[in-house]
Amino acid sequence: EFNKSNQDGLFDVVFSNPPFSGKVSGKEKLSAFELFQYQLQGKLNTDEDEDNSEGDSKKKSKKNVKSMKRDILFLERCVQLLKPGGRMAVILPQGNFNNIGTEILREWLMTKGTILGVIGLHENTFKPFTGTKTSVLFFKKRAKEEISKNDYNIFMAVSEKSGKDNSGNYIFLKNKNGDFVNREGNLLNDGEKPVMDEDLHLIVQEFNSFK
């Protein structure tokens, strides 16, 4: 059970699907985060409109920052909670992994450990609740005695089938006659559940082979 007695660096594994919307305000709270300092310095920019502009985000002037996006802070909090050598899987908006303004976020993460993999999810994955384009980050925190790696392989994949339609309804495998089938194309036996039409199971197989 998570309570106030839990300390940073205590967890072997952290799984998180944090809320994307909303911000955390108050400099007393934000001062506990390294990423807040980057935003104060103008190095971290999570404003999507500014992100589309050209130029090096690191050269932007200092800002009077009074709040930060919650998902950014969740990522740092998860890293704080991990013990050295601990692993993390977290779902975040995809812009954190490819926007110009969040480049420093990725650089910061690589100073803390190893990025094991990034999987881009289909925009229908979390519908009907949200259509935000998201990715899953797999990360391992660096052990104290471990030497930082500058060059290593990172697993990357993009899901093109979420098993849902644009309204968030589940899509199941069927033959041309409209009958439910399994992945081999055979009709389901009595009691067998319909199989979702998704490709995440293939990505899992490839990730296991990569490991």
PDB file of N, CA and C in Angstrom, residues 123-162:
ATOM      1  N   GLU A 123      -4.440   6.173 -32.112  1.00  0.00           N
ATOM      2  CA  GLU A 123      -5.231   7.222 -31.450  1.00  0.00           C
ATOM      3  C   GLU A 123      -6.565   6.730 -30.899  1.00  0.00           C
ATOM      4  N   ASN A 124      -7.013   5.542 -31.338  1.00  0.00           N
ATOM      5  CA  ASN A 124      -8.283   5.002 -30.827  1.00  0.00           C
ATOM      6  C   ASN A 124      -8.112   4.174 -29.556  1.00  0.00           C
ATOM      7  N   THR A 125      -6.875   3.993 -29.109  1.00  0.00           N
ATOM      8  CA  THR A 125      -6.598   3.072 -28.005  1.00  0.00           C
ATOM      9  C   THR A 125      -7.417   3.377 -26.760  1.00  0.00           C
ATOM     10  N   PHE A 126      -7.546   4.659 -26.405  1.00  0.00           N
ATOM     11  CA  PHE A 126      -8.236   5.022 -25.167  1.00  0.00           C
ATOM     12  C   PHE A 126      -9.606   5.663 -25.409  1.00  0.00           C
ATOM     13  N   LYS A 127     -10.089   5.588 -26.645  1.00  0.00           N
ATOM     14  CA  LYS A 127     -11.444   6.067 -26.911  1.00  0.00           C
ATOM     15  C   LYS A 127     -12.454   5.112 -26.273  1.00  0.00           C
ATOM     16  N   PRO A 128     -13.606   5.601 -25.804  1.00  0.00           N
ATOM     17  CA  PRO A 128     -14.179   6.925 -26.025  1.00  0.00           C
ATOM     18  C   PRO A 128     -13.734   7.983 -25.011  1.00  0.00           C
ATOM     19  N   PHE A 129     -12.770   7.661 -24.145  1.00  0.00           N
ATOM     20  CA  PHE A 129     -12.382   8.585 -23.075  1.00  0.00           C
ATOM     21  C   PHE A 129     -11.487   9.706 -23.579  1.00  0.00           C
ATOM     22  N   THR A 130     -10.546   9.384 -24.454  1.00  0.00           N
ATOM     23  CA  THR A 130      -9.672  10.414 -25.018  1.00  0.00           C
ATOM     24  C   THR A 130      -9.098   9.926 -26.347  1.00  0.00           C
ATOM     25  N   GLY A 131      -8.889  10.881 -27.257  1.00  0.00           N
ATOM     26  CA  GLY A 131      -8.270  10.555 -28.535  1.00  0.00           C
ATOM     27  C   GLY A 131      -6.848  11.064 -28.607  1.00  0.00           C
ATOM     28  N   THR A 132      -6.274  11.417 -27.460  1.00  0.00           N
ATOM     29  CA  THR A 132      -4.895  11.908 -27.420  1.00  0.00           C
ATOM     30  C   THR A 132      -3.928  10.844 -27.936  1.00  0.00           C
ATOM     31  N   LYS A 133      -3.035  11.253 -28.800  1.00  0.00           N
ATOM     32  CA  LYS A 133      -2.019  10.338 -29.322  1.00  0.00           C
ATOM     33  C   LYS A 133      -0.997  10.074 -28.223  1.00  0.00           C
ATOM     34  N   THR A 134      -0.800   8.817 -27.874  1.00  0.00           N
ATOM     35  CA  THR A 134       0.049   8.473 -26.735  1.00  0.00           C
ATOM     36  C   THR A 134       1.125   7.460 -27.111  1.00  0.00           C
ATOM     37  N   SER A 135       2.119   7.352 -26.235  1.00  0.00           N
ATOM     38  CA  SER A 135       3.175   6.349 -26.378  1.00  0.00           C
ATOM     39  C   SER A 135       3.446   5.727 -25.022  1.00  0.00           C
ATOM     40  N   VAL A 136       3.940   4.504 -25.057  1.00  0.00           N
ATOM     41  CA  VAL A 136       4.358   3.818 -23.837  1.00  0.00           C
ATOM     42  C   VAL A 136       5.883   3.875 -23.760  1.00  0.00           C
ATOM     43  N   LEU A 137       6.386   4.359 -22.643  1.00  0.00           N
ATOM     44  CA  LEU A 137       7.828   4.426 -22.411  1.00  0.00           C
ATOM     45  C   LEU A 137       8.239   3.309 -21.468  1.00  0.00           C
ATOM     46  N   PHE A 138       9.265   2.536 -21.851  1.00  0.00           N
ATOM     47  CA  PHE A 138       9.865   1.528 -20.984  1.00  0.00           C
ATOM     48  C   PHE A 138      11.266   2.015 -20.604  1.00  0.00           C
ATOM     49  N   PHE A 139      11.542   2.054 -19.324  1.00  0.00           N
ATOM     50  CA  PHE A 139      12.746   2.715 -18.829  1.00  0.00           C
ATOM     51  C   PHE A 139      13.351   1.927 -17.670  1.00  0.00           C
ATOM     52  N   LYS A 140      14.688   1.932 -17.600  1.00  0.00           N
ATOM     53  CA  LYS A 140      15.404   1.307 -16.478  1.00  0.00           C
ATOM     54  C   LYS A 140      16.312   2.347 -15.837  1.00  0.00           C
ATOM     55  N   LYS A 141      16.142   2.544 -14.538  1.00  0.00           N
ATOM     56  CA  LYS A 141      16.944   3.529 -13.830  1.00  0.00           C
ATOM     57  C   LYS A 141      18.366   3.005 -13.650  1.00  0.00           C
ATOM     58  N   ARG A 142      19.332   3.892 -13.806  1.00  0.00           N
ATOM     59  CA  ARG A 142      20.732   3.490 -13.749  1.00  0.00           C
ATOM     60  C   ARG A 142      21.121   3.109 -12.322  1.00  0.00           C
ATOM     61  N   ALA A 143      21.805   1.969 -12.197  1.00  0.00           N
ATOM     62  CA  ALA A 143      22.369   1.575 -10.910  1.00  0.00           C
ATOM     63  C   ALA A 143      23.550   2.474 -10.587  1.00  0.00           C
ATOM     64  N   LYS A 144      23.836   2.651  -9.312  1.00  0.00           N
ATOM     65  CA  LYS A 144      24.866   3.601  -8.894  1.00  0.00           C
ATOM     66  C   LYS A 144      26.224   3.281  -9.498  1.00  0.00           C
ATOM     67  N   GLU A 145      26.528   1.972  -9.608  1.00  0.00           N
ATOM     68  CA  GLU A 145      27.840   1.583 -10.120  1.00  0.00           C
ATOM     69  C   GLU A 145      27.870   1.460 -11.642  1.00  0.00           C
ATOM     70  N   GLU A 146      26.703   1.622 -12.276  1.00  0.00           N
ATOM     71  CA  GLU A 146      26.597   1.436 -13.720  1.00  0.00           C
ATOM     72  C   GLU A 146      27.137   2.646 -14.469  1.00  0.00           C
ATOM     73  N   ILE A 147      27.894   2.381 -15.530  1.00  0.00           N
ATOM     74  CA  ILE A 147      28.454   3.449 -16.349  1.00  0.00           C
ATOM     75  C   ILE A 147      27.410   3.916 -17.355  1.00  0.00           C
ATOM     76  N   SER A 148      27.289   5.217 -17.524  1.00  0.00           N
ATOM     77  CA  SER A 148      26.320   5.778 -18.456  1.00  0.00           C
ATOM     78  C   SER A 148      26.660   5.374 -19.892  1.00  0.00           C
ATOM     79  N   LYS A 149      25.636   4.945 -20.641  1.00  0.00           N
ATOM     80  CA  LYS A 149      25.826   4.563 -22.038  1.00  0.00           C
ATOM     81  C   LYS A 149      25.452   5.723 -22.948  1.00  0.00           C
ATOM     82  N   ASN A 150      26.310   5.974 -23.924  1.00  0.00           N
ATOM     83  CA  ASN A 150      26.030   7.026 -24.893  1.00  0.00           C
ATOM     84  C   ASN A 150      25.406   6.475 -26.171  1.00  0.00           C
ATOM     85  N   ASP A 151      25.568   5.180 -26.389  1.00  0.00           N
ATOM     86  CA  ASP A 151      25.078   4.585 -27.629  1.00  0.00           C
ATOM     87  C   ASP A 151      24.556   3.181 -27.330  1.00  0.00           C
ATOM     88  N   TYR A 152      23.273   2.971 -27.551  1.00  0.00           N
ATOM     89  CA  TYR A 152      22.685   1.648 -27.323  1.00  0.00           C
ATOM     90  C   TYR A 152      21.395   1.546 -28.140  1.00  0.00           C
ATOM     91  N   ASN A 153      20.919   0.333 -28.296  1.00  0.00           N
ATOM     92  CA  ASN A 153      19.713   0.090 -29.083  1.00  0.00           C
ATOM     93  C   ASN A 153      18.458   0.352 -28.248  1.00  0.00           C
ATOM     94  N   ILE A 154      17.469   0.988 -28.850  1.00  0.00           N
ATOM     95  CA  ILE A 154      16.178   1.240 -28.218  1.00  0.00           C
ATOM     96  C   ILE A 154      15.092   0.608 -29.077  1.00  0.00           C
ATOM     97  N   PHE A 155      14.226  -0.181 -28.450  1.00  0.00           N
ATOM     98  CA  PHE A 155      13.114  -0.796 -29.186  1.00  0.00           C
ATOM     99  C   PHE A 155      12.071   0.267 -29.505  1.00  0.00           C
ATOM    100  N   MET A 156      11.655   0.328 -30.764  1.00  0.00           N
ATOM    101  CA  MET A 156      10.614   1.273 -31.158  1.00  0.00           C
ATOM    102  C   MET A 156       9.603   0.579 -32.054  1.00  0.00           C
ATOM    103  N   ALA A 157       8.330   0.902 -31.837  1.00  0.00           N
ATOM    104  CA  ALA A 157       7.267   0.311 -32.646  1.00  0.00           C
ATOM    105  C   ALA A 157       6.076   1.257 -32.663  1.00  0.00           C
ATOM    106  N   VAL A 158       5.225   1.088 -33.677  1.00  0.00           N
ATOM    107  CA  VAL A 158       4.002   1.881 -33.793  1.00  0.00           C
ATOM    108  C   VAL A 158       2.835   0.928 -33.993  1.00  0.00           C
ATOM    109  N   SER A 159       1.831   1.043 -33.146  1.00  0.00           N
ATOM    110  CA  SER A 159       0.628   0.233 -33.278  1.00  0.00           C
ATOM    111  C   SER A 159      -0.301   0.863 -34.314  1.00  0.00           C
ATOM    112  N   GLU A 160      -0.739   0.052 -35.294  1.00  0.00           N
ATOM    113  CA  GLU A 160      -1.646   0.533 -36.327  1.00  0.00           C
ATOM    114  C   GLU A 160      -3.053  -0.015 -36.165  1.00  0.00           C
ATOM    115  N   LYS A 161      -3.213  -0.955 -35.203  1.00  0.00           N
ATOM    116  CA  LYS A 161      -4.532  -1.530 -34.919  1.00  0.00           C
ATOM    117  C   LYS A 161      -4.745  -1.554 -33.414  1.00  0.00           C
ATOM    118  N   SER A 162      -5.742  -0.820 -32.961  1.00  0.00           N
ATOM    119  CA  SER A 162      -5.990  -0.751 -31.523  1.00  0.00           C
ATOM    120  C   SER A 162      -7.063  -1.713 -31.058  1.00  0.00           C
TER     121      SER A 162
END
